[in-house]
Each structure stands twice: as C-alpha cells, then as structure tokens.
XYZ file of C-alpha atoms in Angstrom:
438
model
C -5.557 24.043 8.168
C -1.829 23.817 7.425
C -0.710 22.511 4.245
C 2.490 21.126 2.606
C 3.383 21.650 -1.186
C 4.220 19.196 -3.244
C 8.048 21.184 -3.135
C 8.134 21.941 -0.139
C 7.144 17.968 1.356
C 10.009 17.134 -1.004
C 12.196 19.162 0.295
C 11.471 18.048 3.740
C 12.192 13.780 2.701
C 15.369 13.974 4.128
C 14.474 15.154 7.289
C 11.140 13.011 8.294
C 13.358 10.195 6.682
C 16.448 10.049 9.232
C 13.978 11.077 12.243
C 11.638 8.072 11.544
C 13.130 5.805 14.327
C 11.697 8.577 16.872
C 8.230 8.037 15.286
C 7.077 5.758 18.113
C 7.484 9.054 20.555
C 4.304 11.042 18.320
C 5.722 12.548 15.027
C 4.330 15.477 14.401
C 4.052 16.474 10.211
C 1.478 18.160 8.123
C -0.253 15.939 5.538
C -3.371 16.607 3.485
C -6.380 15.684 4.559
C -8.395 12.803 3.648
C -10.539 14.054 0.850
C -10.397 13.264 -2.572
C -11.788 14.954 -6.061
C -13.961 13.443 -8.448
C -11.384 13.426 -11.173
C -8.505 11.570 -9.505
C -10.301 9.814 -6.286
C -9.311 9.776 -2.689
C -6.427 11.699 -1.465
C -5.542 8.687 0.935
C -6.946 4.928 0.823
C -7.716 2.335 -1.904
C -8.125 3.792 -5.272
C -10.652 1.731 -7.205
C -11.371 0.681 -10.720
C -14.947 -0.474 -11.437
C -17.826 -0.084 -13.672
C -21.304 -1.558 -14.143
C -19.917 -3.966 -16.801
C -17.009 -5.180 -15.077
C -14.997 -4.750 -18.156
C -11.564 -3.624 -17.796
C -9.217 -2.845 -20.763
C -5.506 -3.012 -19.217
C -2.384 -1.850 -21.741
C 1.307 -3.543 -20.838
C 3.116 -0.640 -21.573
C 6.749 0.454 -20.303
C 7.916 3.379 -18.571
C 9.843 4.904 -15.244
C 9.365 5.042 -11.418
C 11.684 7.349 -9.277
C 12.722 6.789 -5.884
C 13.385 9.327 -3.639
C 17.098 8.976 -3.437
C 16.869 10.532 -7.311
C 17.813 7.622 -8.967
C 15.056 6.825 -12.121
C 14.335 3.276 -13.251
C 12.857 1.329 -16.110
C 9.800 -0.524 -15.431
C 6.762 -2.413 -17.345
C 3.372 -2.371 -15.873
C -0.176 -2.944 -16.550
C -2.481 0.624 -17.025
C -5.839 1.337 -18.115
C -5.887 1.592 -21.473
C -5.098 4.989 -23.187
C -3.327 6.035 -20.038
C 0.006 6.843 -19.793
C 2.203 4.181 -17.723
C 1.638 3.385 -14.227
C 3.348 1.656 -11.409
C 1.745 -1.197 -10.047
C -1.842 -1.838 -12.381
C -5.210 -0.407 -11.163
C -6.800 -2.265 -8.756
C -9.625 -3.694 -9.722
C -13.227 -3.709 -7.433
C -15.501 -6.401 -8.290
C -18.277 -7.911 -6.581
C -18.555 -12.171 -6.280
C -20.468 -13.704 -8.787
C -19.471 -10.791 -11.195
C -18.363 -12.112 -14.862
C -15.085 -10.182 -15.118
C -13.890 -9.528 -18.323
C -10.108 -7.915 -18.792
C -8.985 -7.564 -22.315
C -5.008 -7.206 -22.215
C -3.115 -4.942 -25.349
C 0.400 -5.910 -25.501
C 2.572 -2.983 -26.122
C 5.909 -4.328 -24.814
C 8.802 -5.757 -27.338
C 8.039 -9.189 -25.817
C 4.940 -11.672 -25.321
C 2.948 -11.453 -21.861
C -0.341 -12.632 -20.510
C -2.234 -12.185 -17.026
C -2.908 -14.511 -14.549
C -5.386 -14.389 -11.578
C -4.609 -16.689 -8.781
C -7.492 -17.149 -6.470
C -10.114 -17.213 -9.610
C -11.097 -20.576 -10.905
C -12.781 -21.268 -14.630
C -10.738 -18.235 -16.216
C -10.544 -18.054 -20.038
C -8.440 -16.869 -22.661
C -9.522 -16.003 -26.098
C -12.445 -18.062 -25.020
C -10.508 -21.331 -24.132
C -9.515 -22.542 -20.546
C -6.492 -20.576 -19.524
C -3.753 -23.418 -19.257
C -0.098 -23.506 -19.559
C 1.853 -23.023 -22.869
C 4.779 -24.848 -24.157
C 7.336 -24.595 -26.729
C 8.031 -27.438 -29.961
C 10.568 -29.029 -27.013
C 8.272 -29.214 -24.616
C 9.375 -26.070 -22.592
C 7.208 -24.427 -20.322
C 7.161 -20.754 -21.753
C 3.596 -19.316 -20.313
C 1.073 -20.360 -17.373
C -1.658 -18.570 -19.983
C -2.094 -17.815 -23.249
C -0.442 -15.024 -23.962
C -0.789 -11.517 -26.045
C 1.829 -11.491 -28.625
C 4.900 -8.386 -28.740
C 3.816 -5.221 -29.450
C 0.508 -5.199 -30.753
C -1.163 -8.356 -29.096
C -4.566 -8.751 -27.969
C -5.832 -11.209 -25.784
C -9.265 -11.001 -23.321
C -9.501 -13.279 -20.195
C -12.685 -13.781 -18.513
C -13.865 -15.508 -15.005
C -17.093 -15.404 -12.243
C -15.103 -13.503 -9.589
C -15.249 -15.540 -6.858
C -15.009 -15.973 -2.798
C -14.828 -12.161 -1.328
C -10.879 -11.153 -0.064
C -7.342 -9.552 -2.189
C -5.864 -11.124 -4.861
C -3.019 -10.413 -7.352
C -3.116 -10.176 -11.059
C 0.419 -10.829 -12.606
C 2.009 -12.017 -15.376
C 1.964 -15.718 -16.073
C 5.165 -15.189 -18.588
C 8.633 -15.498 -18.296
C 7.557 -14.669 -14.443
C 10.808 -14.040 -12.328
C 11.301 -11.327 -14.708
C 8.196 -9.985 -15.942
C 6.725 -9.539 -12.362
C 10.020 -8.279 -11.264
C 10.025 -5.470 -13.888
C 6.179 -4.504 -12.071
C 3.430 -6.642 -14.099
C 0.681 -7.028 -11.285
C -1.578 -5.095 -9.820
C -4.946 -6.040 -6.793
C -8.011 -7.437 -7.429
C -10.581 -6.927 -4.720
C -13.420 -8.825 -4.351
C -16.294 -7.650 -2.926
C -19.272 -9.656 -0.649
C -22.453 -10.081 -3.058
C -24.703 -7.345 -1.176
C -22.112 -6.648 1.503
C -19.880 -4.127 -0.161
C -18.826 -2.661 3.328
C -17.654 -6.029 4.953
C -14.106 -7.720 3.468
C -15.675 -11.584 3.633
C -18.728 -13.299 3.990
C -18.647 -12.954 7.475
C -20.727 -9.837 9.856
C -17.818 -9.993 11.886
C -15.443 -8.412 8.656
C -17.598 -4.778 8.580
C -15.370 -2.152 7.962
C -15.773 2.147 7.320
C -15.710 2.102 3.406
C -14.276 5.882 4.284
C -10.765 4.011 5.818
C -10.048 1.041 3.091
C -6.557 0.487 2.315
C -4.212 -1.588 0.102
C -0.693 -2.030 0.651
C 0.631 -3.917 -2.743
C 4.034 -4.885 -1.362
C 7.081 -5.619 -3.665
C 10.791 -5.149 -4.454
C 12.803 -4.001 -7.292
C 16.725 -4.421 -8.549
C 18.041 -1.597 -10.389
C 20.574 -4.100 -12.079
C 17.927 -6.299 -13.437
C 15.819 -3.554 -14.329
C 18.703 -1.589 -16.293
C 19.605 -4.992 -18.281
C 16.079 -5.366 -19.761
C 16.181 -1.649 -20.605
C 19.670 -2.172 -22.718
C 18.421 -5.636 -24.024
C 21.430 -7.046 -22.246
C 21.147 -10.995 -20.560
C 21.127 -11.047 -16.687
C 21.689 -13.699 -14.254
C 18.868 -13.988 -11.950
C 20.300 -16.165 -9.561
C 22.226 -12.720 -9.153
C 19.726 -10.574 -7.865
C 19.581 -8.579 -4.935
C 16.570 -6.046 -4.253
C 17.473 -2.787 -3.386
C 14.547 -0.837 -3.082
C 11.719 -2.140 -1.179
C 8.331 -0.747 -2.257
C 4.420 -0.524 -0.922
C 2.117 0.776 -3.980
C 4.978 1.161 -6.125
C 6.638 3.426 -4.154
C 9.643 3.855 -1.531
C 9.635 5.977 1.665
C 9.150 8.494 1.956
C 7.219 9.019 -1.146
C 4.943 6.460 0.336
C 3.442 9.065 2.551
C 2.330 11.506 -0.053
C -1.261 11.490 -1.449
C -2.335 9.652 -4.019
C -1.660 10.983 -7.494
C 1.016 13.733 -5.895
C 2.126 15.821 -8.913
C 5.743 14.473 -8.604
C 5.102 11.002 -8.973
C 2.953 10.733 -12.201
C 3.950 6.736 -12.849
C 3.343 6.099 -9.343
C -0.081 6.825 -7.976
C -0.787 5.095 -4.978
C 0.169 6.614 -1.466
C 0.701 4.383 1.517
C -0.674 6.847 4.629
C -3.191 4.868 7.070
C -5.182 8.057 8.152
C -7.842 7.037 10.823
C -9.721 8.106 14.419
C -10.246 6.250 17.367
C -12.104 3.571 17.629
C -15.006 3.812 20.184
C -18.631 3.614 21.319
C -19.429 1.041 17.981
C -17.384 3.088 15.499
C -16.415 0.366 12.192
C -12.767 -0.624 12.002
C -10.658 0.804 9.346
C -9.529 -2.316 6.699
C -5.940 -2.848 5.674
C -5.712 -5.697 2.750
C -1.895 -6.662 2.295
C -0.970 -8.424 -0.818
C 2.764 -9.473 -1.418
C 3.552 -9.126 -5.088
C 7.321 -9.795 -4.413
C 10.007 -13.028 -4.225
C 10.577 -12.930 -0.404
C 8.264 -12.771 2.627
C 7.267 -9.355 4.356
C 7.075 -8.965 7.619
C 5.177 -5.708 8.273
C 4.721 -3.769 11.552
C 2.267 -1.757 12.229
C 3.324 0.255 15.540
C 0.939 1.149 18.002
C -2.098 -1.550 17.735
C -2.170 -5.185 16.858
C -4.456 -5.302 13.790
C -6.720 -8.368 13.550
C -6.362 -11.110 10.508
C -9.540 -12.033 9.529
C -9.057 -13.306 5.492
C -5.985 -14.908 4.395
C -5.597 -15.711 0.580
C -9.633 -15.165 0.409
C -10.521 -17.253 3.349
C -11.935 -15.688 6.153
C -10.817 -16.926 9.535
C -13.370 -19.089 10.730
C -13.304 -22.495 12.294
C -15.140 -25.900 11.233
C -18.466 -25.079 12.634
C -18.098 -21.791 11.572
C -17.391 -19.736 13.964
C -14.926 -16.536 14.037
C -11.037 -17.726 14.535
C -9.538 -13.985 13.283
C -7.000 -13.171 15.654
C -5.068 -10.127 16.284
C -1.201 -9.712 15.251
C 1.566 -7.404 16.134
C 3.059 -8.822 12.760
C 1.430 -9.587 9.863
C 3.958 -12.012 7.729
C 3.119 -11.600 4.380
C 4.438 -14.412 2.127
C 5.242 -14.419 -1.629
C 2.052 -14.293 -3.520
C 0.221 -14.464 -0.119
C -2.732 -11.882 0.632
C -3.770 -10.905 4.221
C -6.779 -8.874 5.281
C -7.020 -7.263 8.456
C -9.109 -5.046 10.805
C -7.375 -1.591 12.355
C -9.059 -0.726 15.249
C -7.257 2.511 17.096
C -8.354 1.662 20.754
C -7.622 4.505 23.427
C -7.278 3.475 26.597
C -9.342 6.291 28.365
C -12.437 5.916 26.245
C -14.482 7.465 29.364
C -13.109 10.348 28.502
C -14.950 12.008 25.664
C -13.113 14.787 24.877
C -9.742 13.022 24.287
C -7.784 15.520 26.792
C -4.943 14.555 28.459
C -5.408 12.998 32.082
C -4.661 15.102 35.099
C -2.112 13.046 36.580
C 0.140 13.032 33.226
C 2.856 15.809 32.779
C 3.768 16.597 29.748
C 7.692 16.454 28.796
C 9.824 19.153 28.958
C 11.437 20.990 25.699
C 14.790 18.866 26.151
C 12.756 15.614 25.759
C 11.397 16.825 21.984
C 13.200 17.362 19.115
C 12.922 20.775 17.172
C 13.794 21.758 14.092
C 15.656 22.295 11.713
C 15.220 26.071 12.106
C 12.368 27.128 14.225
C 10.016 24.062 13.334
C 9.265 21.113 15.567
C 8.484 17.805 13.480
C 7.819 15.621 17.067
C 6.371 16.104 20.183
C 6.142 13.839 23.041
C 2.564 14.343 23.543
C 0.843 11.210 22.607
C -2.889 11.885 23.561
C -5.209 12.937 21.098
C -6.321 16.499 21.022
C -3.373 17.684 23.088
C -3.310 21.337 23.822
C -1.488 23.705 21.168
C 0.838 26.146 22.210
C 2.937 24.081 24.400
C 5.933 25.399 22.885
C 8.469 28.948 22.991
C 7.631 31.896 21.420
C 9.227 31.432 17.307
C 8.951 27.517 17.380
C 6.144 26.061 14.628
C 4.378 23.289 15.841
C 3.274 21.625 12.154
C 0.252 18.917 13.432
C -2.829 20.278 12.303
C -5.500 19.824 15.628
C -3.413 17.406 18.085
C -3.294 14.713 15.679
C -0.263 12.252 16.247
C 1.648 9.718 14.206
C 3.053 6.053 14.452
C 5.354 4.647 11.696
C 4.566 0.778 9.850
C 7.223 -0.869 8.335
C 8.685 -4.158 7.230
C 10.365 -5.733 10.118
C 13.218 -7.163 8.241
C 15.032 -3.681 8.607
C 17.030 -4.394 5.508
C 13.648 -4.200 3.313
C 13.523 -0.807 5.314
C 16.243 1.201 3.561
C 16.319 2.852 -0.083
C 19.997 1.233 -1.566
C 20.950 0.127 1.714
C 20.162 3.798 3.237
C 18.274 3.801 6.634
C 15.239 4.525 7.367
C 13.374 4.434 3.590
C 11.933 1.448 1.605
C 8.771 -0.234 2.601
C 7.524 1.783 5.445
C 4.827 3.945 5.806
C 2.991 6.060 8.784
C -0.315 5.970 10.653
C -1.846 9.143 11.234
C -4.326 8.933 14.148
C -6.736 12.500 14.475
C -8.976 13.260 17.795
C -12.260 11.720 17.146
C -14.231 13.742 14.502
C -11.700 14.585 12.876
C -9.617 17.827 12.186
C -11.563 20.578 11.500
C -11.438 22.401 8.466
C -9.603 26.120 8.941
C-alpha cells in the first residue's frame, strides 16, 4: 500500500488545494488507512475521551494553531490536564444517566468557566450553575467561574438525552469562544453504545463515527488578545474557516499528524458502500461558531436523524429523519446524521465497471504535476489499474475514489479569502472490504 509522508502530503497542499473544484469527477490521492494505535487512537474518525469514572480534568491553557497558508495564531483552549495545548478540547464520550464530573484549572491571565448546553441540573463548586454579576448589576459569567491563573472550579451533571453537544465558555463569550474555548460532548444511549439516539432506527458502524466541530477564527481579534490590546468586536470578520480546529487542507490529514501538534483532529470521512444490511457510517455536526454553516456533503444525501439531542421522531413516535443534500448547521446548533454510500449497481458484487460504460480518454483527466495523476474520471469502485501510459503514477491505493464536503457558503471555503481551503473536507469511498493491505 502506498503511503504519503507527513513532508511530502505537505508539500503536495497546494496542489490537491487548487484542484479541489474537480473533486466531484473522482480525485484520486493517497491517504493512510483507517487504523489507529493504542497510544494516540484512530487514524481517522471521532477521537474519544472516557473512563469508568466519568471524571475529566480539563486545563484552559493558551497556545498556537497554524493554518496551512503559514501564517501561526494565538489561541486558548480547553486540554486534558498535564497536556500540552490543544485546539478545540477533547471530546468527551459519556453514556446517559452517567454523573459527569469535569474539574476545570484555570491557567489563562483571565477568569473562565464551562458551560454545557443541552445538560440540565449542572453544578459548580457544588451549587446550581447560574449566572454571575458584578456590584452594578452586570452580567459578567453564565457560571461560576475559575479565577486567572491558578483557579479551580469542578462542575458536575447526570448526562442526559443521547445526541452532540458543545462545552464552551460561559465568560466574556464572544471572545472567549472565539479565541477556541469549546470542545464535543457525546452522549451515548444507556446500553446502546452503537446507535446515536434512543431510537433502533439511529444504529451506526462504531468503526465509521465522526465529528465535525465547526468554527471560525479572526486573526485580528486573535492577535489583540495576544498583545493585551482592546478590539472592537462589532469589527470582526472571520478569515479562516475551520472543522476540528483545522483549515483545508490540513483537514484531510490523520489525526494527530506530526505537523499539527495543537491541532489533533482530522476531518477525512473514510467509508465503503453501503449494501446487503451493512450499518451506516455516523457524522455528528456541531457548530461552535457565530454564523450558520451550511455544509455539503457531495455525492449522497445524508439522513438527519437527532437535532440538538432530539431524535427525529413524530408525536406517536414514529421515525420523521429525513435525508438532506444540506445540512444547515446553526450557531450553537448540533445535527446528527446517517452516511449511507448507496451504489447504484448493488447486483453487482464485485463492484466492476458495467459493460456498456467506456471509460474517458487521457484528455478528459488531469495529470500531474510531473508524471503523477491526482484524478481520474473513473468513478466506480474497484476500477481496473493500469489504465494509464507507460511513466504516469496513478496514486489511489485499490480503485478507491474521492468526493469533496464543504461549507456551501463558498466564502467560509477559502483560507484569507484564498480559494478552495477553509472548512472543507473529502470523502474517501474504498470497494467493499476494503483496501487490502500490501
């Protein structure tokens, strides 16, 4: 099996970057396969933080995030505690009815808290997490909060109906979340732990679980809090548009890629067909940002079935999930949804291409740079290798093809105003069973 460095994939950013639009036509790129190591977890998919006591010990620490146009900024963000900085929080797996306990160490130059929207009865410092004000009456905290530098605070709740939620800051919160202070919370079904709700119809392949945490950032507001300088927030403007903390196409590489130690979560959807009874692959959305996202998936509709941990059912009960070309993501919002690759010859078993389809000639693909071909315009699954001249490198691993997801406000699409960058991602569909290991 073919393999790309960690050098040599970012060598190659520029190029899958300004081909993306032809993505739809089967990109074809080498990424690692799906496993994972016991010491850092999966390579792709949701990277989970859980333990039998459901006690989690989160440090607000500061740091930097890089984007792949070069340029370095400060951030804050939540990370398990004793570990360097990281960009967004862990995301933390609980099951419902679980008594949660995080305890939260201050180490930023300012006061800060967490809230978790979705969970009722929460706590802090033992009292009922409520709103803070100042001597004038101010509003300065939804929550209690950890005091600069060296605070300590622990908040506690019964985690409660299964779906994705955000944990954020509750202080000083058009900046503090801005500058990357949330993180997921996934909650599991109580003896279900492979379906997203309550509901049979929500079973999903724990193997394909994914979370997109979707956000923005502005350099400008960032660089202010790093110099101590004021800033006018009715001044911002995003210019980076981020899922997991990262900007494509960083958002392709594997989680915990060497070059992007702040920055651990990838953003690659890597999945098979779905036939003969096969489970769905899961894709929770959260939107951790100011504005709404509207992300694209190409090549399937997915199908919503939990919004803001509700599952989609009507009054007597019965399954209302629907399937979307779009899913609209709104500030704060979570949506959960089922990826189902359908093929459209499933009588087929061996995934070859049909008899009656001719496959494009060289002047319909694009090769190169040099002797390499990044996308051919084969789209069936387990397509014949070898289709191409003598000295031309065809870099999919076993017919494997590719389809790009993206927001669908194309500005939110672009690192700085650059095309095509920002909050987009790719799909990588393999023949059913998989590539086979070389």
């Amino acid at each position: 099996m073919t393999t790309i460095s960690a050098d040599t994939m970012r060598r190659r950013h520029l190029t899958v970057a300004c081909g993306v639009l032809a993505l739809a036509t089967g990109l074809v790129l080498t990424l690692p396969a799906s496993t994972g190591s016991a010491a850092t977890g999966p390579t792709t998919g949701i990277v989970c933080e859980s333990n039998a006591s459901n006690t989690f010990s989160l440090d607000a620490r500061a740091g930097y995030i890089n984007m792949p146009d070069g340029n370095s900024i400060y951030a804050w963000g939540y990370t398990s505690a004793g570990n360097a900085f990281q960009f967004p929080g862990p995301t933390l797996c609980v099951t419902s009815g679980d008594r949660v306990t995080v305890v939260l160490r201050n180490r930023l130059v300012e006061p800060t808290s967490i809230v978790f929207p979705g969970q009722e009865n929460v706590t802090a410092g033992g009292a009922p997490a409520e709103p803070q004000f100042n001597s004038s009456g101010a509003l300065t905290s939804l929550t209690q909060t950890a005091a600069a530098t060296t605070g300590t605070l622990s908040y506690q709740f019964t985690a409660g109906t299964p779906g994705t939620y955000l944990y954020e800051s509750g202080t000083d919160v058009t900046k503090q979340r801005e500058m990357g202070l949330y993180g997921g919370l996934v909650v599991r079904p109580a003896g279900f732990p492979a379906r997203a709700n309550s509901t049979a119809q929500s079973g999903f392949d724990p193997a394909h679980e994914y979370l997109f945490i979707l956000s923005e950032v502005d350099p400008a507001l960032h660089s202010a809090v790093e110099r101590k300088r004021a800033f006018d927030y009715r001044t911002t403007r995003a210019r980076y548009f981020l899922v997991n903390g990262r900007s494509m196409p960083d958002t392709i590489a594997p989680n915990f890629a060497a070059w992007l130690p702040s920055q651990p979560y990838g953003g690659l959807i890597h999945i098979e067909p779905f036939q003969n009874g096969d489970r769905p692959a899961l894709a929770r959305y959260l939107n951790a940002g100011s504005v709404s996202y509207p992300f694209h998936p190409h090549g399937n509709n997915q199908q919503v079935i939990t919004r803001d941990g509700a599952p989609m059912v009507d009054a007597a009960g019965e399954d209302s999930s629907y399937e979307k070309f779009l899913v609209d993501v709104g500030p704060g919002q979570s949506v959960d949804t089922l990826d189902r690759w359908r093929i459209e010859y499933e009588d087929t078993p061996t995934d070859k291409i049909p008899d009656d389809i001719a496959l494009p000639h060289l002047q319909d693909q694009i090769v190169g740079p040099g002797t390499e071909t990044w996308f051919s315009e084969n789209p069936y699954l387990g397509g014949a290798r070898g289709l191409l001249p003598a000295g031309i490198v065809q870099n999919n691993e076993c017919g494997e093809y590719y389809h790009v997801a993206h927001s669908h406000a194309l500005d939110q699409a672009t690192n700085y105003g650059a095309s095509f960058g920002g909050m987009m991602t790719l799909i990588r569909i393999d023949p059913r069973g998989g590539c086979p290991a070389s």
